Amino acid sequence: MAKKKISEAEIEKNEEVAPLVIEEAPKKSKLSLTSHSIAYLIVLFVIILCFIGMAFFYVKFQNSINKSFGVPTIGAPNTPDKNKELLDAVSKIAELPPNETPTFATVSDVTKLSGQSFFANAQNGDQVLIYNNAKKAYLYRPSTGKIVNIGPVALSNDTVPSESASPSAAATPTALPKVVILNGSTKVGLTKIADSKLKADKVKVQVADRDNARLNTYQDTLVVDITGQHKDAIASIIKAIGGKQAPLPKGEVASSSADILIILGSDFNSAQ
């Protein structure tokens, strides 16, 4: 059988019909994660969990301290900057125990403090500075910049009780009698001098306010026991600044937050 010859033209035609096809390799997805990226994400997740855990246990620790001192638990602890700001503010108006950092607490629900004399005049938002070593607590009101109360703290075994401690072991601040000093004379600066004398003699009272009396014609210095429950404190005050115990004079109004009222007369000896 004769072989069919294939011309060059047919060869060129066949090449055009079946051209060479080159397939491209599939491209990698841009969203695919490398093993290094996954490792970084895992490490970041672990770090975030650690910070959350630290914050949780810190808040729990603060709440346990607050419960021990009869203060309602707080939603979040104060920042170090806020604590320093509070400490600076209170140190300007009161002599704080040296060489000791206090524990800070916030009154968040004053209704839970009913029946506790230390918090009798507390308001939501008040700050409590608790000095464990000095056994003293300060109730401070940032909104007015005044100290509401100062009281000794009784601690068992000189330690802050844990959250599981029995109520009898909890620290209980005891309120000091609150004193209001009024200047009932024409002399200037007497209330500040009387305040200094009470502190110098370490009279166990808290000076809550100083102001002028309604009259400036008092001859005698009067010490008024408004609540009738502070006989010893009255005696200590009279020993420190002089004067005499007397009923509330007509025309004067006792502050609702005061236990004792001092009205300085012209007989008050201002000599230091």
PDB file of C-alpha atoms in Angstrom:
ATOM      1  CA  MET A   1       0.000   0.000   0.000  1.00  0.00           C
ATOM      2  CA  ALA A   2       1.451   3.315  -0.981  1.00  0.00           C
ATOM      3  CA  LYS A   3       2.356   5.652   1.853  1.00  0.00           C
ATOM      4  CA  LYS A   4       0.595   9.013   1.860  1.00  0.00           C
ATOM      5  CA  LYS A   5       2.933  11.878   1.823  1.00  0.00           C
ATOM      6  CA  ILE A   6       2.216  14.722   4.186  1.00  0.00           C
ATOM      7  CA  SER A   7       2.999  18.115   2.928  1.00  0.00           C
ATOM      8  CA  GLU A   8       4.514  20.909   4.986  1.00  0.00           C
ATOM      9  CA  ALA A   9       1.278  22.835   4.621  1.00  0.00           C
ATOM     10  CA  GLU A  10      -0.664  20.081   6.399  1.00  0.00           C
ATOM     11  CA  ILE A  11       1.872  20.010   9.180  1.00  0.00           C
ATOM     12  CA  GLU A  12       1.441  23.740   9.734  1.00  0.00           C
ATOM     13  CA  LYS A  13      -2.363  23.281   9.681  1.00  0.00           C
ATOM     14  CA  ASN A  14      -2.235  20.563  12.322  1.00  0.00           C
ATOM     15  CA  GLU A  15      -0.067  22.733  14.562  1.00  0.00           C
ATOM     16  CA  GLU A  16      -2.628  25.512  14.358  1.00  0.00           C
ATOM     17  CA  VAL A  17      -5.465  23.188  15.328  1.00  0.00           C
ATOM     18  CA  ALA A  18      -3.746  21.793  18.417  1.00  0.00           C
ATOM     19  CA  PRO A  19      -1.646  24.544  19.927  1.00  0.00           C
ATOM     20  CA  LEU A  20       0.453  23.904  22.988  1.00  0.00           C
ATOM     21  CA  VAL A  21      -1.445  24.743  26.194  1.00  0.00           C
ATOM     22  CA  ILE A  22       0.519  25.601  29.361  1.00  0.00           C
ATOM     23  CA  GLU A  23      -1.493  25.507  32.615  1.00  0.00           C
ATOM     24  CA  GLU A  24      -0.641  27.993  35.364  1.00  0.00           C
ATOM     25  CA  ALA A  25      -0.109  26.730  38.893  1.00  0.00           C
ATOM     26  CA  PRO A  26      -2.982  27.707  41.253  1.00  0.00           C
ATOM     27  CA  LYS A  27      -2.330  30.895  43.244  1.00  0.00           C
ATOM     28  CA  LYS A  28      -2.198  30.723  47.033  1.00  0.00           C
ATOM     29  CA  SER A  29      -5.019  32.465  48.822  1.00  0.00           C
ATOM     30  CA  LYS A  30      -4.079  35.777  50.461  1.00  0.00           C
ATOM     31  CA  LEU A  31      -6.224  34.844  53.484  1.00  0.00           C
ATOM     32  CA  SER A  32      -4.285  31.741  54.357  1.00  0.00           C
ATOM     33  CA  LEU A  33      -2.415  31.960  57.712  1.00  0.00           C
ATOM     34  CA  THR A  34       1.105  30.784  58.206  1.00  0.00           C
ATOM     35  CA  SER A  35       2.086  28.728  61.208  1.00  0.00           C
ATOM     36  CA  HIS A  36       3.955  31.773  62.620  1.00  0.00           C
ATOM     37  CA  SER A  37       0.842  33.944  62.440  1.00  0.00           C
ATOM     38  CA  ILE A  38      -1.203  31.333  64.294  1.00  0.00           C
ATOM     39  CA  ALA A  39       1.470  31.112  67.018  1.00  0.00           C
ATOM     40  CA  TYR A  40       1.453  34.909  67.469  1.00  0.00           C
ATOM     41  CA  LEU A  41      -2.343  34.947  67.796  1.00  0.00           C
ATOM     42  CA  ILE A  42      -2.226  32.216  70.440  1.00  0.00           C
ATOM     43  CA  VAL A  43       0.407  34.113  72.469  1.00  0.00           C
ATOM     44  CA  LEU A  44      -1.631  37.336  72.236  1.00  0.00           C
ATOM     45  CA  PHE A  45      -4.762  35.528  73.407  1.00  0.00           C
ATOM     46  CA  VAL A  46      -2.920  34.065  76.410  1.00  0.00           C
ATOM     47  CA  ILE A  47      -1.566  37.515  77.389  1.00  0.00           C
ATOM     48  CA  ILE A  48      -5.065  39.022  77.257  1.00  0.00           C
ATOM     49  CA  LEU A  49      -6.396  36.210  79.458  1.00  0.00           C
ATOM     50  CA  CYS A  50      -3.614  36.852  81.981  1.00  0.00           C
ATOM     51  CA  PHE A  51      -4.485  40.551  82.241  1.00  0.00           C
ATOM     52  CA  ILE A  52      -8.173  39.752  82.668  1.00  0.00           C
ATOM     53  CA  GLY A  53      -7.341  37.245  85.410  1.00  0.00           C
ATOM     54  CA  MET A  54      -5.109  39.743  87.241  1.00  0.00           C
ATOM     55  CA  ALA A  55      -7.821  42.417  87.128  1.00  0.00           C
ATOM     56  CA  PHE A  56     -10.431  39.952  88.419  1.00  0.00           C
ATOM     57  CA  PHE A  57      -8.362  38.845  91.412  1.00  0.00           C
ATOM     58  CA  TYR A  58      -7.375  42.438  92.240  1.00  0.00           C
ATOM     59  CA  VAL A  59     -11.004  43.524  92.380  1.00  0.00           C
ATOM     60  CA  LYS A  60     -11.840  40.451  94.474  1.00  0.00           C
ATOM     61  CA  PHE A  61      -9.021  41.318  96.898  1.00  0.00           C
ATOM     62  CA  GLN A  62     -10.239  44.909  97.241  1.00  0.00           C
ATOM     63  CA  ASN A  63     -13.791  43.734  97.801  1.00  0.00           C
ATOM     64  CA  SER A  64     -12.686  41.337 100.549  1.00  0.00           C
ATOM     65  CA  ILE A  65     -10.958  44.204 102.358  1.00  0.00           C
ATOM     66  CA  ASN A  66     -13.997  46.429 101.971  1.00  0.00           C
ATOM     67  CA  LYS A  67     -16.285  43.752 103.415  1.00  0.00           C
ATOM     68  CA  SER A  68     -13.950  43.396 106.392  1.00  0.00           C
ATOM     69  CA  PHE A  69     -14.346  47.077 107.191  1.00  0.00           C
ATOM     70  CA  GLY A  70     -18.080  47.169 106.605  1.00  0.00           C
ATOM     71  CA  VAL A  71     -17.787  49.043 103.310  1.00  0.00           C
ATOM     72  CA  PRO A  72     -19.895  47.862 100.364  1.00  0.00           C
ATOM     73  CA  THR A  73     -17.969  46.152  97.592  1.00  0.00           C
ATOM     74  CA  ILE A  74     -16.821  48.286  94.706  1.00  0.00           C
ATOM     75  CA  GLY A  75     -17.232  47.672  91.016  1.00  0.00           C
ATOM     76  CA  ALA A  76     -13.666  48.618  90.127  1.00  0.00           C
ATOM     77  CA  PRO A  77     -10.610  49.622  92.186  1.00  0.00           C
ATOM     78  CA  ASN A  78      -9.240  53.150  92.208  1.00  0.00           C
ATOM     79  CA  THR A  79      -6.316  53.766  89.930  1.00  0.00           C
ATOM     80  CA  PRO A  80      -2.916  54.459  91.567  1.00  0.00           C
ATOM     81  CA  ASP A  81      -3.138  58.070  90.345  1.00  0.00           C
ATOM     82  CA  LYS A  82      -6.547  58.551  91.962  1.00  0.00           C
ATOM     83  CA  ASN A  83      -5.323  57.025  95.248  1.00  0.00           C
ATOM     84  CA  LYS A  84      -2.350  59.399  95.257  1.00  0.00           C
ATOM     85  CA  GLU A  85      -4.675  62.320  94.545  1.00  0.00           C
ATOM     86  CA  LEU A  86      -6.924  61.326  97.460  1.00  0.00           C
ATOM     87  CA  LEU A  87      -3.953  60.882  99.784  1.00  0.00           C
ATOM     88  CA  ASP A  88      -2.578  64.315  98.889  1.00  0.00           C
ATOM     89  CA  ALA A  89      -5.986  65.944  99.441  1.00  0.00           C
ATOM     90  CA  VAL A  90      -6.586  64.345 102.856  1.00  0.00           C
ATOM     91  CA  SER A  91      -3.018  65.000 104.059  1.00  0.00           C
ATOM     92  CA  LYS A  92      -3.592  68.741 103.568  1.00  0.00           C
ATOM     93  CA  ILE A  93      -6.466  68.833 106.063  1.00  0.00           C
ATOM     94  CA  ALA A  94      -5.524  66.059 108.507  1.00  0.00           C
ATOM     95  CA  GLU A  95      -2.423  64.631 110.107  1.00  0.00           C
ATOM     96  CA  LEU A  96      -2.113  61.127 108.671  1.00  0.00           C
ATOM     97  CA  PRO A  97      -0.087  58.257 110.156  1.00  0.00           C
ATOM     98  CA  PRO A  98       3.480  58.453 108.812  1.00  0.00           C
ATOM     99  CA  ASN A  99       5.369  55.680 107.005  1.00  0.00           C
ATOM    100  CA  GLU A 100       2.230  53.725 106.109  1.00  0.00           C
ATOM    101  CA  THR A 101       0.247  53.368 102.905  1.00  0.00           C
ATOM    102  CA  PRO A 102      -3.497  53.135 103.574  1.00  0.00           C
ATOM    103  CA  THR A 103      -6.026  50.781 102.053  1.00  0.00           C
ATOM    104  CA  PHE A 104      -8.587  52.665  99.969  1.00  0.00           C
ATOM    105  CA  ALA A 105     -12.280  51.821  99.705  1.00  0.00           C
ATOM    106  CA  THR A 106     -15.284  53.509  98.135  1.00  0.00           C
ATOM    107  CA  VAL A 107     -18.767  53.776  99.647  1.00  0.00           C
ATOM    108  CA  SER A 108     -20.997  52.621  96.793  1.00  0.00           C
ATOM    109  CA  ASP A 109     -24.266  51.847  98.635  1.00  0.00           C
ATOM    110  CA  VAL A 110     -24.774  53.795 101.843  1.00  0.00           C
ATOM    111  CA  THR A 111     -27.998  51.910 102.628  1.00  0.00           C
ATOM    112  CA  LYS A 112     -25.931  48.849 103.495  1.00  0.00           C
ATOM    113  CA  LEU A 113     -24.123  50.805 106.230  1.00  0.00           C
ATOM    114  CA  SER A 114     -27.126  51.628 108.411  1.00  0.00           C
ATOM    115  CA  GLY A 115     -26.472  50.979 112.081  1.00  0.00           C
ATOM    116  CA  GLN A 116     -22.714  51.615 111.841  1.00  0.00           C
ATOM    117  CA  SER A 117     -21.875  54.804 113.701  1.00  0.00           C
ATOM    118  CA  PHE A 118     -18.684  55.441 111.752  1.00  0.00           C
ATOM    119  CA  PHE A 119     -20.736  55.721 108.544  1.00  0.00           C
ATOM    120  CA  ALA A 120     -23.697  57.565 110.088  1.00  0.00           C
ATOM    121  CA  ASN A 121     -23.185  60.591 107.800  1.00  0.00           C
ATOM    122  CA  ALA A 122     -21.611  58.775 104.859  1.00  0.00           C
ATOM    123  CA  GLN A 123     -22.742  59.330 101.286  1.00  0.00           C
ATOM    124  CA  ASN A 124     -22.237  57.333  98.115  1.00  0.00           C
ATOM    125  CA  GLY A 125     -18.896  58.265  96.605  1.00  0.00           C
ATOM    126  CA  ASP A 126     -17.168  58.885  99.955  1.00  0.00           C
ATOM    127  CA  GLN A 127     -13.664  57.434 100.247  1.00  0.00           C
ATOM    128  CA  VAL A 128     -12.340  55.460 103.204  1.00  0.00           C
ATOM    129  CA  LEU A 129      -8.627  55.499 104.042  1.00  0.00           C
ATOM    130  CA  ILE A 130      -7.782  52.625 106.392  1.00  0.00           C
ATOM    131  CA  TYR A 131      -4.451  52.520 108.228  1.00  0.00           C
ATOM    132  CA  ASN A 132      -3.977  48.995 109.545  1.00  0.00           C
ATOM    133  CA  ASN A 133      -0.836  49.611 111.620  1.00  0.00           C
ATOM    134  CA  ALA A 134      -2.030  52.886 113.126  1.00  0.00           C
ATOM    135  CA  LYS A 135      -5.508  51.361 113.603  1.00  0.00           C
ATOM    136  CA  LYS A 136      -7.232  54.451 112.275  1.00  0.00           C
ATOM    137  CA  ALA A 137      -9.753  55.100 109.490  1.00  0.00           C
ATOM    138  CA  TYR A 138     -10.656  58.345 107.696  1.00  0.00           C
ATOM    139  CA  LEU A 139     -13.954  58.955 105.909  1.00  0.00           C
ATOM    140  CA  TYR A 140     -13.340  61.605 103.232  1.00  0.00           C
ATOM    141  CA  ARG A 141     -15.825  63.303 100.895  1.00  0.00           C
ATOM    142  CA  PRO A 142     -14.179  64.345  97.591  1.00  0.00           C
ATOM    143  CA  SER A 143     -17.206  66.407  96.514  1.00  0.00           C
ATOM    144  CA  THR A 144     -16.718  68.881  99.393  1.00  0.00           C
ATOM    145  CA  GLY A 145     -13.051  68.302 100.164  1.00  0.00           C
ATOM    146  CA  LYS A 146     -13.836  67.619 103.841  1.00  0.00           C
ATOM    147  CA  ILE A 147     -13.262  64.775 106.265  1.00  0.00           C
ATOM    148  CA  VAL A 148     -16.615  63.407 107.394  1.00  0.00           C
ATOM    149  CA  ASN A 149     -15.311  61.194 110.176  1.00  0.00           C
ATOM    150  CA  ILE A 150     -12.156  59.837 111.800  1.00  0.00           C
ATOM    151  CA  GLY A 151     -12.267  56.714 113.917  1.00  0.00           C
ATOM    152  CA  PRO A 152      -9.992  54.169 115.534  1.00  0.00           C
ATOM    153  CA  VAL A 153      -9.928  50.719 113.990  1.00  0.00           C
ATOM    154  CA  ALA A 154      -9.901  47.588 116.150  1.00  0.00           C
ATOM    155  CA  LEU A 155      -8.185  44.692 114.404  1.00  0.00           C
ATOM    156  CA  SER A 156      -7.833  41.175 115.720  1.00  0.00           C
ATOM    157  CA  ASN A 157      -4.327  39.702 115.470  1.00  0.00           C
ATOM    158  CA  ASP A 158      -3.206  42.991 113.856  1.00  0.00           C
ATOM    159  CA  THR A 159      -4.168  41.726 110.429  1.00  0.00           C
ATOM    160  CA  VAL A 160      -6.848  42.506 107.928  1.00  0.00           C
ATOM    161  CA  PRO A 161      -9.369  39.642 108.142  1.00  0.00           C
ATOM    162  CA  SER A 162      -9.988  37.597 105.035  1.00  0.00           C
ATOM    163  CA  GLU A 163     -13.307  37.355 103.227  1.00  0.00           C
ATOM    164  CA  SER A 164     -14.090  34.151 105.102  1.00  0.00           C
ATOM    165  CA  ALA A 165     -13.385  35.625 108.537  1.00  0.00           C
ATOM    166  CA  SER A 166     -16.182  35.611 111.080  1.00  0.00           C
ATOM    167  CA  PRO A 167     -17.986  38.921 111.789  1.00  0.00           C
ATOM    168  CA  SER A 168     -16.423  39.117 115.249  1.00  0.00           C
ATOM    169  CA  ALA A 169     -12.969  39.212 113.691  1.00  0.00           C
ATOM    170  CA  ALA A 170     -13.794  42.036 111.306  1.00  0.00           C
ATOM    171  CA  ALA A 171     -12.343  45.487 111.845  1.00  0.00           C
ATOM    172  CA  THR A 172     -14.899  47.998 113.081  1.00  0.00           C
ATOM    173  CA  PRO A 173     -14.187  51.746 112.983  1.00  0.00           C
ATOM    174  CA  THR A 174     -15.460  53.564 116.073  1.00  0.00           C
ATOM    175  CA  ALA A 175     -16.668  57.140 115.536  1.00  0.00           C
ATOM    176  CA  LEU A 176     -15.133  60.057 117.398  1.00  0.00           C
ATOM    177  CA  PRO A 177     -17.436  62.826 118.638  1.00  0.00           C
ATOM    178  CA  LYS A 178     -17.787  65.499 115.971  1.00  0.00           C
ATOM    179  CA  VAL A 179     -17.143  69.037 117.137  1.00  0.00           C
ATOM    180  CA  VAL A 180     -18.153  72.348 115.571  1.00  0.00           C
ATOM    181  CA  ILE A 181     -16.222  75.397 116.796  1.00  0.00           C
ATOM    182  CA  LEU A 182     -17.870  78.824 116.531  1.00  0.00           C
ATOM    183  CA  ASN A 183     -16.293  82.203 117.176  1.00  0.00           C
ATOM    184  CA  GLY A 184     -18.681  84.138 119.425  1.00  0.00           C
ATOM    185  CA  SER A 185     -16.402  87.154 119.871  1.00  0.00           C
ATOM    186  CA  THR A 186     -14.985  89.988 117.785  1.00  0.00           C
ATOM    187  CA  LYS A 187     -11.477  88.527 117.869  1.00  0.00           C
ATOM    188  CA  VAL A 188     -10.241  87.030 114.606  1.00  0.00           C
ATOM    189  CA  GLY A 189      -8.753  83.551 114.200  1.00  0.00           C
ATOM    190  CA  LEU A 190      -9.929  82.017 117.469  1.00  0.00           C
ATOM    191  CA  THR A 191     -11.444  78.869 115.964  1.00  0.00           C
ATOM    192  CA  LYS A 192      -8.150  77.883 114.357  1.00  0.00           C
ATOM    193  CA  ILE A 193      -6.311  78.386 117.651  1.00  0.00           C
ATOM    194  CA  ALA A 194      -8.878  76.318 119.552  1.00  0.00           C
ATOM    195  CA  ASP A 195      -8.582  73.567 116.951  1.00  0.00           C
ATOM    196  CA  SER A 196      -4.799  73.532 117.393  1.00  0.00           C
ATOM    197  CA  LYS A 197      -5.120  73.328 121.178  1.00  0.00           C
ATOM    198  CA  LEU A 198      -7.462  70.335 120.952  1.00  0.00           C
ATOM    199  CA  LYS A 199      -4.969  68.550 118.698  1.00  0.00           C
ATOM    200  CA  ALA A 200      -2.014  69.475 120.891  1.00  0.00           C
ATOM    201  CA  ASP A 201      -3.744  67.979 123.934  1.00  0.00           C
ATOM    202  CA  LYS A 202      -4.770  64.945 121.842  1.00  0.00           C
ATOM    203  CA  VAL A 203      -8.415  65.361 122.742  1.00  0.00           C
ATOM    204  CA  LYS A 204     -10.303  62.456 121.162  1.00  0.00           C
ATOM    205  CA  VAL A 205     -12.709  64.437 119.039  1.00  0.00           C
ATOM    206  CA  GLN A 206     -13.029  65.298 115.365  1.00  0.00           C
ATOM    207  CA  VAL A 207     -13.365  68.951 114.423  1.00  0.00           C
ATOM    208  CA  ALA A 208     -15.958  68.822 111.671  1.00  0.00           C
ATOM    209  CA  ASP A 209     -16.330  72.551 111.005  1.00  0.00           C
ATOM    210  CA  ARG A 210     -15.242  76.034 112.116  1.00  0.00           C
ATOM    211  CA  ASP A 211     -17.362  79.154 111.648  1.00  0.00           C
ATOM    212  CA  ASN A 212     -18.709  82.309 113.283  1.00  0.00           C
ATOM    213  CA  ALA A 213     -21.522  82.203 115.802  1.00  0.00           C
ATOM    214  CA  ARG A 214     -24.707  84.156 115.109  1.00  0.00           C
ATOM    215  CA  LEU A 215     -23.718  86.601 117.822  1.00  0.00           C
ATOM    216  CA  ASN A 216     -20.268  88.002 118.588  1.00  0.00           C
ATOM    217  CA  THR A 217     -21.117  89.203 122.089  1.00  0.00           C
ATOM    218  CA  TYR A 218     -20.415  86.047 124.082  1.00  0.00           C
ATOM    219  CA  GLN A 219     -18.381  86.764 127.207  1.00  0.00           C
ATOM    220  CA  ASP A 220     -17.865  83.131 128.265  1.00  0.00           C
ATOM    221  CA  THR A 221     -16.656  80.169 126.252  1.00  0.00           C
ATOM    222  CA  LEU A 222     -19.429  77.582 126.170  1.00  0.00           C
ATOM    223  CA  VAL A 223     -19.176  73.844 125.475  1.00  0.00           C
ATOM    224  CA  VAL A 224     -22.502  72.259 124.526  1.00  0.00           C
ATOM    225  CA  ASP A 225     -23.102  68.508 124.619  1.00  0.00           C
ATOM    226  CA  ILE A 226     -25.736  68.393 121.883  1.00  0.00           C
ATOM    227  CA  THR A 227     -26.409  64.655 122.061  1.00  0.00           C
ATOM    228  CA  GLY A 228     -25.846  64.374 125.824  1.00  0.00           C
ATOM    229  CA  GLN A 229     -23.633  61.318 125.356  1.00  0.00           C
ATOM    230  CA  HIS A 230     -20.085  62.721 125.518  1.00  0.00           C
ATOM    231  CA  LYS A 231     -19.397  63.579 129.148  1.00  0.00           C
ATOM    232  CA  ASP A 232     -15.729  62.519 129.008  1.00  0.00           C
ATOM    233  CA  ALA A 233     -15.093  64.413 125.775  1.00  0.00           C
ATOM    234  CA  ILE A 234     -16.675  67.557 127.245  1.00  0.00           C
ATOM    235  CA  ALA A 235     -14.356  67.357 130.242  1.00  0.00           C
ATOM    236  CA  SER A 236     -11.301  66.935 127.994  1.00  0.00           C
ATOM    237  CA  ILE A 237     -12.304  69.896 125.846  1.00  0.00           C
ATOM    238  CA  ILE A 238     -12.774  72.191 128.864  1.00  0.00           C
ATOM    239  CA  LYS A 239      -9.393  71.097 130.214  1.00  0.00           C
ATOM    240  CA  ALA A 240      -7.717  71.888 126.872  1.00  0.00           C
ATOM    241  CA  ILE A 241      -9.297  75.244 125.972  1.00  0.00           C
ATOM    242  CA  GLY A 242     -11.168  76.375 129.083  1.00  0.00           C
ATOM    243  CA  GLY A 243     -14.793  77.449 129.235  1.00  0.00           C
ATOM    244  CA  LYS A 244     -17.770  75.783 130.861  1.00  0.00           C
ATOM    245  CA  GLN A 245     -20.473  73.317 129.923  1.00  0.00           C
ATOM    246  CA  ALA A 246     -23.785  74.931 129.069  1.00  0.00           C
ATOM    247  CA  PRO A 247     -27.042  74.266 127.193  1.00  0.00           C
ATOM    248  CA  LEU A 248     -27.434  75.493 123.636  1.00  0.00           C
ATOM    249  CA  PRO A 249     -27.878  79.293 123.752  1.00  0.00           C
ATOM    250  CA  LYS A 250     -31.076  80.752 122.377  1.00  0.00           C
ATOM    251  CA  GLY A 251     -30.661  81.852 118.782  1.00  0.00           C
ATOM    252  CA  GLU A 252     -27.861  79.441 117.980  1.00  0.00           C
ATOM    253  CA  VAL A 253     -28.531  76.440 115.762  1.00  0.00           C
ATOM    254  CA  ALA A 254     -26.636  73.214 116.242  1.00  0.00           C
ATOM    255  CA  SER A 255     -25.369  71.490 113.124  1.00  0.00           C
ATOM    256  CA  SER A 256     -27.117  68.202 112.418  1.00  0.00           C
ATOM    257  CA  SER A 257     -23.727  66.546 111.988  1.00  0.00           C
ATOM    258  CA  ALA A 258     -22.270  67.821 115.276  1.00  0.00           C
ATOM    259  CA  ASP A 259     -22.152  66.005 118.623  1.00  0.00           C
ATOM    260  CA  ILE A 260     -20.518  68.881 120.505  1.00  0.00           C
ATOM    261  CA  LEU A 261     -20.690  72.647 119.913  1.00  0.00           C
ATOM    262  CA  ILE A 262     -17.981  75.010 121.157  1.00  0.00           C
ATOM    263  CA  ILE A 263     -18.740  78.739 121.236  1.00  0.00           C
ATOM    264  CA  LEU A 264     -15.618  80.795 121.929  1.00  0.00           C
ATOM    265  CA  GLY A 265     -16.255  83.896 124.026  1.00  0.00           C
ATOM    266  CA  SER A 266     -14.091  86.921 124.721  1.00  0.00           C
ATOM    267  CA  ASP A 267     -12.616  85.094 127.729  1.00  0.00           C
ATOM    268  CA  PHE A 268     -10.940  82.519 125.480  1.00  0.00           C
ATOM    269  CA  ASN A 269      -7.207  82.563 126.034  1.00  0.00           C
ATOM    270  CA  SER A 270      -5.661  82.563 122.574  1.00  0.00           C
ATOM    271  CA  ALA A 271      -2.086  82.454 123.892  1.00  0.00           C
ATOM    272  CA  GLN A 272      -0.226  79.389 122.545  1.00  0.00           C
TER     273      GLN A 272
END
